[in-house]
XYZ file of C-alpha atoms in Angstrom:
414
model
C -1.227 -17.689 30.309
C -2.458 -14.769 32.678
C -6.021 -13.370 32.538
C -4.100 -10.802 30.622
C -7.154 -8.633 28.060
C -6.154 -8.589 24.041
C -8.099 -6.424 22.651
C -9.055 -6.782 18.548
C -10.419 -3.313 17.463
C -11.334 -3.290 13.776
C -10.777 -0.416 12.318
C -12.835 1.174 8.811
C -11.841 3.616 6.548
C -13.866 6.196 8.042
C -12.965 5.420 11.740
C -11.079 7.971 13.841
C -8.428 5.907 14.526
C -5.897 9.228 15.302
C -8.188 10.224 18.234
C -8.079 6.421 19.416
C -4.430 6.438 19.721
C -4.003 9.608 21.414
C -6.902 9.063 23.946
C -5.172 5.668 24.586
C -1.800 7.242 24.854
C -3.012 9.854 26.976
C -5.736 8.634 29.063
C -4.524 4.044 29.203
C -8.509 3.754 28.564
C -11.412 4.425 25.703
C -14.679 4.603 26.125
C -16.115 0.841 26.987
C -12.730 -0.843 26.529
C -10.696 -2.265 29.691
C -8.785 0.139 31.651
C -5.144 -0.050 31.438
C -4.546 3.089 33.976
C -1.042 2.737 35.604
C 0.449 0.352 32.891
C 2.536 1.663 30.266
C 1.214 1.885 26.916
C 3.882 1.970 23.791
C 2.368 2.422 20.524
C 3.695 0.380 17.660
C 2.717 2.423 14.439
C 4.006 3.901 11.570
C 3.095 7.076 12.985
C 6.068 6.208 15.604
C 8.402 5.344 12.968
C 7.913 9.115 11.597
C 8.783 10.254 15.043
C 12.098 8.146 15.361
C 13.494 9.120 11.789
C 12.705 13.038 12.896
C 14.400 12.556 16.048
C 17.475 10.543 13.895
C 17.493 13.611 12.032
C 17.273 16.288 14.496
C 19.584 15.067 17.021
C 21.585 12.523 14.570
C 21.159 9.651 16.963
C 19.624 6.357 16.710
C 17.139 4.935 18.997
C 16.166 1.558 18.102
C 18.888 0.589 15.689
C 21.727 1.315 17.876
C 23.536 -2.113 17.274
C 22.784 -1.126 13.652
C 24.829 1.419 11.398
C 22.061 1.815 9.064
C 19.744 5.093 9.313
C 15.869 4.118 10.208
C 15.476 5.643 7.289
C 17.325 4.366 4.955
C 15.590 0.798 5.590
C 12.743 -0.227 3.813
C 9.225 -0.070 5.612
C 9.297 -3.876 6.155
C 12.650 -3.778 8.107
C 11.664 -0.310 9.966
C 8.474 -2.425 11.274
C 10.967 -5.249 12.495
C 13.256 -3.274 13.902
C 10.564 -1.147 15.784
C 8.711 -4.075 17.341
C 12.214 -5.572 18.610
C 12.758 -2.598 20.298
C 9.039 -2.441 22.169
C 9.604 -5.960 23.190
C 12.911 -5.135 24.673
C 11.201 -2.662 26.822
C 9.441 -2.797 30.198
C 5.690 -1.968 28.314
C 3.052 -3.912 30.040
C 0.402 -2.939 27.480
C 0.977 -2.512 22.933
C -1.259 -0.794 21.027
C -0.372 -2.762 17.254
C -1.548 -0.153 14.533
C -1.504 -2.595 11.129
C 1.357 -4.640 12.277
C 1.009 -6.822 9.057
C 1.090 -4.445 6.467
C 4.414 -4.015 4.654
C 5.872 -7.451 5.734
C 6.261 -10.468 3.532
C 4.341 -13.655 4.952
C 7.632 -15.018 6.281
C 7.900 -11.655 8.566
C 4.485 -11.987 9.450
C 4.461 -15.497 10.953
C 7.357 -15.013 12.647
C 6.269 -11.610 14.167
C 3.077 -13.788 15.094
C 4.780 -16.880 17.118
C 6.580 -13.649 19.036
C 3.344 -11.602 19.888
C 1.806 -14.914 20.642
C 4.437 -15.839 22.959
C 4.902 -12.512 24.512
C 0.802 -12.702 25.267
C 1.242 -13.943 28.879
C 3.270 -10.903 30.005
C 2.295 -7.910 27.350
C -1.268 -6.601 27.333
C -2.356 -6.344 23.263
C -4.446 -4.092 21.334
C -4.748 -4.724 17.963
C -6.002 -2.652 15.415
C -6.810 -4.361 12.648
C -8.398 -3.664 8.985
C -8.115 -6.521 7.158
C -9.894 -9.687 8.787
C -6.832 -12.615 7.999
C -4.748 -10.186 10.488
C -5.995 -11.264 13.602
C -3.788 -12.540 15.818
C -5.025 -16.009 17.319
C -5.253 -14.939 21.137
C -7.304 -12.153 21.114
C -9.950 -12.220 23.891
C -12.167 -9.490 22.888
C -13.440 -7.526 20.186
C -14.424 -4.396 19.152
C -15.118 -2.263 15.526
C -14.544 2.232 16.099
C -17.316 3.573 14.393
C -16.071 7.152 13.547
C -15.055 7.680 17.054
C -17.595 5.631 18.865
C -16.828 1.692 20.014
C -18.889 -0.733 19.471
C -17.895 -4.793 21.695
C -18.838 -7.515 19.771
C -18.298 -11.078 21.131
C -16.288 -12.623 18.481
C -14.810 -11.089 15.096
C -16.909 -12.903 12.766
C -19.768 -11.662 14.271
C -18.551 -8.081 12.710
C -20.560 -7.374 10.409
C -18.259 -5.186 8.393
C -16.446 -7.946 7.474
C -19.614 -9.424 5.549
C -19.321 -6.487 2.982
C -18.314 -7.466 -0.210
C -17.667 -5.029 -3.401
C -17.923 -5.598 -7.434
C -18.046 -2.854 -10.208
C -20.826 -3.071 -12.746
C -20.387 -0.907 -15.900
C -17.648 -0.815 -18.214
C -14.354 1.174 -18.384
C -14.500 4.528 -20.155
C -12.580 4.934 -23.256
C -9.038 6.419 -23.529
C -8.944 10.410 -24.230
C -6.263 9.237 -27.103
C -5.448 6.391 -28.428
C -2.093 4.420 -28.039
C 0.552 4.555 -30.512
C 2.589 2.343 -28.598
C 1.841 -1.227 -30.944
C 4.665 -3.736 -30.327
C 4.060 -6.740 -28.423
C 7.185 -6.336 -25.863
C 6.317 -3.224 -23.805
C 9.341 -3.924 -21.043
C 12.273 -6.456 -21.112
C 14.863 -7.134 -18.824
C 18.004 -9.219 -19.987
C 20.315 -10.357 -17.581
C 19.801 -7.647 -15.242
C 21.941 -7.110 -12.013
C 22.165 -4.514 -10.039
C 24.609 -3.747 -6.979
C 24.728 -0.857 -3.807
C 28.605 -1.102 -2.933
C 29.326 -4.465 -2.332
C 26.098 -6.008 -1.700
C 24.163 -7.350 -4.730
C 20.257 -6.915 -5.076
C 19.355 -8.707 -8.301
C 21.284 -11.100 -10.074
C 20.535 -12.047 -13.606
C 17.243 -10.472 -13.878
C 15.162 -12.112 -17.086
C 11.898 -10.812 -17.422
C 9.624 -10.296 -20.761
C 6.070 -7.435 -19.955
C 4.251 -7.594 -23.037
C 1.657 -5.675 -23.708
C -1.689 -5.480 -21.821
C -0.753 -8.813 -19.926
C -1.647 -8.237 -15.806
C 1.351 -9.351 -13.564
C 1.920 -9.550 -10.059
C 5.169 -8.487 -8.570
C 6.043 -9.990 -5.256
C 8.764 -11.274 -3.182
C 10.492 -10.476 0.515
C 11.192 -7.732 2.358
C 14.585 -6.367 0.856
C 14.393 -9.049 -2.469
C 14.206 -6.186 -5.285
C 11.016 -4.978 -6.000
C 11.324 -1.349 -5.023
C 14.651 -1.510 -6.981
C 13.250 -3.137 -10.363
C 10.577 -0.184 -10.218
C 12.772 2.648 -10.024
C 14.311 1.447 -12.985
C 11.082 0.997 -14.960
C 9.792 4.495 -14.114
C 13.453 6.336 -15.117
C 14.304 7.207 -11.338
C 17.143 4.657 -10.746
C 20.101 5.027 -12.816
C 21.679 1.088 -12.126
C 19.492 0.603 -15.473
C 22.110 2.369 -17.371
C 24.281 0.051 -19.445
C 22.395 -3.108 -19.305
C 20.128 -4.606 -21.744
C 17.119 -3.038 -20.357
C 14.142 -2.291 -22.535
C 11.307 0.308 -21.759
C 9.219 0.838 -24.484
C 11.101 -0.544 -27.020
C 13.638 1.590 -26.783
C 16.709 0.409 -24.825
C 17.542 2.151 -21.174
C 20.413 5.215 -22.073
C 19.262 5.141 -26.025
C 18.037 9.165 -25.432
C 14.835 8.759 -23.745
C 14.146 11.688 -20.976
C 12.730 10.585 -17.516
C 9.595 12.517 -18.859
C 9.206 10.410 -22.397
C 8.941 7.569 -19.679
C 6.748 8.841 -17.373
C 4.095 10.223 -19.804
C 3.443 6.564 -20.706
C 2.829 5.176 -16.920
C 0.406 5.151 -14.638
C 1.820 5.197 -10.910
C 0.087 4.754 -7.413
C 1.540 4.157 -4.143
C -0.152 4.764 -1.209
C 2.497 7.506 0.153
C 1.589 9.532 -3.001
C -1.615 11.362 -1.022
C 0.352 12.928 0.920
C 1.066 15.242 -1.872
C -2.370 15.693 -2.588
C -3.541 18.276 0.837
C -4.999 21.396 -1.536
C -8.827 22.037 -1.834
C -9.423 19.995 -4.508
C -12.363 18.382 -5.778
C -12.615 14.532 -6.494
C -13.748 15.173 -10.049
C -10.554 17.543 -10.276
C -8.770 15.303 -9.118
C -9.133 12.707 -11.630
C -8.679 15.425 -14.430
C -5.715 16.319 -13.337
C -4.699 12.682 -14.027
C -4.695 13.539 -18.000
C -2.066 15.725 -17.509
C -0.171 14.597 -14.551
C -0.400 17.179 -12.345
C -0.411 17.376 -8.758
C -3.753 19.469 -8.604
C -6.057 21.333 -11.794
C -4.108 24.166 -13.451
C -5.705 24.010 -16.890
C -9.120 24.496 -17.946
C -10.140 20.974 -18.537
C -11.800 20.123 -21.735
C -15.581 19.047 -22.335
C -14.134 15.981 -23.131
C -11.738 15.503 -19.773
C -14.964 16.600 -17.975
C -16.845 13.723 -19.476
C -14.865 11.371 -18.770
C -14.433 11.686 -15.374
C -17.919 11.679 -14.812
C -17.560 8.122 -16.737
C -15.397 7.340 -14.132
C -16.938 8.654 -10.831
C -20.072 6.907 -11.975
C -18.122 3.650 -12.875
C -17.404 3.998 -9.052
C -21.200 4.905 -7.856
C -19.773 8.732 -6.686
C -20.807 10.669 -9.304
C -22.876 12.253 -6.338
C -19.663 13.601 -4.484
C -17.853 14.798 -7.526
C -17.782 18.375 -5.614
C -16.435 17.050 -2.624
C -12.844 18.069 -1.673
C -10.186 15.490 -1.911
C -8.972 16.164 1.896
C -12.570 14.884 3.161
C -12.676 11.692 1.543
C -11.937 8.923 3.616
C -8.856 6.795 3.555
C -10.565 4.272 1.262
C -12.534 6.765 -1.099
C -9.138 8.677 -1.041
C -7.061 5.530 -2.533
C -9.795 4.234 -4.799
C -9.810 8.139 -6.329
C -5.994 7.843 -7.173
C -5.718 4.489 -7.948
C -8.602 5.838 -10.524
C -6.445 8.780 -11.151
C -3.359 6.480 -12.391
C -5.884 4.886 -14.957
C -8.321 7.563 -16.186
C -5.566 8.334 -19.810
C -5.269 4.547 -20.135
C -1.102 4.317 -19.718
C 0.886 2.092 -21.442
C 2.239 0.366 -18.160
C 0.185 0.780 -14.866
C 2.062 -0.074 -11.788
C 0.329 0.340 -8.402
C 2.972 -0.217 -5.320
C 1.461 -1.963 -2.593
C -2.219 -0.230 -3.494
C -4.389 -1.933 -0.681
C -2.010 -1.194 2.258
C -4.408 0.342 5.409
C -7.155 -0.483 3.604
C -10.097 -2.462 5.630
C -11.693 -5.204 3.503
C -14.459 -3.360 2.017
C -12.184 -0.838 0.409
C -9.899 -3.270 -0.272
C -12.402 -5.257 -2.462
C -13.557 -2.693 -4.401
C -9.971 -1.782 -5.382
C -9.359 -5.051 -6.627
C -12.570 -5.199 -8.341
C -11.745 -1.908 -10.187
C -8.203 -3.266 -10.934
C -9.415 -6.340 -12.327
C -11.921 -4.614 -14.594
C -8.815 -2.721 -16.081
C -7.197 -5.836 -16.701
C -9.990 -6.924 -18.632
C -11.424 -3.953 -20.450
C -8.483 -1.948 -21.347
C -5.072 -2.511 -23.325
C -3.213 -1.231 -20.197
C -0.534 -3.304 -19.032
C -0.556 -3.888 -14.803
C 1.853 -4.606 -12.783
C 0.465 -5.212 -8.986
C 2.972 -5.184 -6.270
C 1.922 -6.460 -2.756
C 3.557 -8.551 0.302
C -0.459 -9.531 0.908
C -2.405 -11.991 -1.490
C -5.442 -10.144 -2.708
C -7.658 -13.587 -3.221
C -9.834 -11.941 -5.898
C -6.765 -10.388 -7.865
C -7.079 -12.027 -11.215
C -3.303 -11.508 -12.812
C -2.063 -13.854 -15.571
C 1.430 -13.959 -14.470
C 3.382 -13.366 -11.323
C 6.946 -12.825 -11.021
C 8.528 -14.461 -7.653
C 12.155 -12.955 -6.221
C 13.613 -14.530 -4.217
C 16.626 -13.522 -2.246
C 19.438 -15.047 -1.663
C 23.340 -13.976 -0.922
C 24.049 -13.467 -4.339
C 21.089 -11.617 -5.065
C 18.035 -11.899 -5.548
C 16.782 -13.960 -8.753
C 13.153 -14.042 -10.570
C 10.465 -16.855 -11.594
C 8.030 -16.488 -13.607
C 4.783 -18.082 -13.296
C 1.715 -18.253 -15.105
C -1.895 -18.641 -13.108
């Protein structure tokens, strides 16, 4: 291998990692970190991926899917990642900045994406920049962790001591603002469910029992389902239509509205604060949650008001409950919506890939808060993730697992 430099940055929620890039882009050098002046830098990011599908847009042509007929973005994230980093290794780039390659990607994705960065080492100058510690690619030479926008070299990544932050909740769930009339055992139930886009089939004889307040984890490959199987649950996919699909106990096309649906889940994906960019404050924020609006337009009660400081305390900041959303950092931001998806106690909870671009610290105390719903509430969860959370406590997990004819679902119970 050549004395090439691999850089592993770790990156916090509350680093500047935007003014990293750029200076890198700009400048082929940071602070401390080796120079890479005169090499070409490509950036591999989702940030780039935004770029492309503008550009696919604008000038309706495709840049790194040419051999493909399908849009950039029409894929899923998973499959825009792979089809980005072929492209950069196809190029002359002597030097990679990797912005969170992991995230997204089932594990089969990931270690094959690994054995190709590993073996493209020798010639391709690396910098990773990683939040979550299992990430690291294995030839990484040196280290470093962006504090806001200062770097700080450490001599090997467990020597980080970010990474020796751990997170738990003490304190117990507040109450629900009403209680549930929802009292059947069987909350969702899927019979024989298949679903088809033109000729190629997705899910094939789907069989899957939610009953209520259990905690399940949804996972399975890029492309197996999982995105599909949620649109149905939350009333934006019509393929549930004429099949024996159960939401609530009433069956899918019986005369429920989207809205009867919707009132009864709690959603979170991490695309979903995007929508949130008005000056609002945190404690606001998690009002607004009671009535499932984007942003406070309704005097909130004594009681709403109550609760929320319930909640902010629950998460030790009740002393930034007049801080504006937009100032949070990344990992405050998500913990505040996943709260926000929780605070009226929903029937059904589903949180889409929650810890994605998290670093470890946030990521633990997400899980931790998760968990405590599982355990103090009748909510019923359903987790989705390509990453195994190791202190995610479900009961169940449903597998999918693709295959030609569709993809088809185990059940198991932990």
């Amino acid at each position: 291998m050549k004395n090439n430099h691999h850089w592993g940055i770790y990156i916090t929620n509350t680093s500047n990692k935007k003014k990293l890039i750029h200076e890198f882009l700009i400048n082929s050098s940071y602070q401390n970190i080796a120079s890479y002046i005169g090499n070409k830098i490509a950036l591999f990011s989702k940030i780039t991926i935004a770029q492309l599908i503008e550009d696919e847009d604008r000038y309706d042509s495709k840049t790194i899917a040419k051999e493909n007929s399908q849009p950039l973005k029409s894929m899923s994230s998973g499959e825009q990642k792979k089809a980005l980093l072929k492209h950069l290794l196809s190029t002359d780039n002597k030097v990679i900045i990797l912005d969170n390659v992991f995230d997204n990607l089932d594990i089969e994705s990931q270690k094959k994406i690994k054995k190709t960065l590993t073996e493209k080492a020798d010639k391709i100058s690396f910098i990773q920049l990683i939040s979550r510690k299992e990430d690291k690619l294995p030839f990484l030479t040196h280290f470093a962790v962006l504090e806001n926008e200062t770097l700080k070299t450490y001599s090997s990544l467990s020597s980080i001591p970010f990474f020796k932050n751990k997170n738990t909740l003490t304190g117990v769930i507040p109450p629900p603002i009403n209680d549930s009339n929802y009292t059947e055992q069987v909350l969702i139930k899927l019979n024989n469910i298949t679903v088809s886009f033109g000729e190629k089939t997705v899910l094939k004889n789907i069989n899957w029992q939610i009953d209520r307040g259990s905690f399940w984890e949804l996972i399975g490959a890029n492309g197996s389902g999982k995105t599909t199987i949620l649109s149905m649950l939350t009333g934006e996919n019509p393929k549930g239509y004429g099949q024996d699909l159960y939401i609530f106990g009433k069956k899918k096309g019986s005369g429920e509205s989207i809205w009867d649906i919707k009132k009864r889940i709690g959603y979170f994906t991490p695309s979903m604060t995007d929508k949130f960019k008005g000056n609002h404050t945190i404690e606001n924020m998690l009002i607004s949650g009671f009535n499932d609006s984007i942003g406070l337009y309704v005097k909130p009660t004594d009681v709403q008001k109550q609760l929320a400081k319930q909640w902010l305390k629950l998460l030790q900041m009740e002393n930034l409950k007049d801080t504006l959303f937009k100032e949070l950092s990344m990992g405050q931001k998500r913990v505040i919506m996943t709260t926000r998806a929780m605070v009226k106690h929903p029937e059904l909870l589903i949180l889409d890939e929650p810890t994605t671009g998290l670093d470890d610290f946030s990521a633990s105390l997400l899980v931790s808060l998760v968990n405590k719903m599982a355990q103090e509430s009748q909510t019923t969860i359903l987790f989705v993730s390509h990453r195994k959370e190791n202190n995610l406590t479900p009961q169940y997990q449903y597998l999918l697992t693709p295959s030609t004819a569709g993809s088809t679902g185990t059940i198991t119970r932990l």
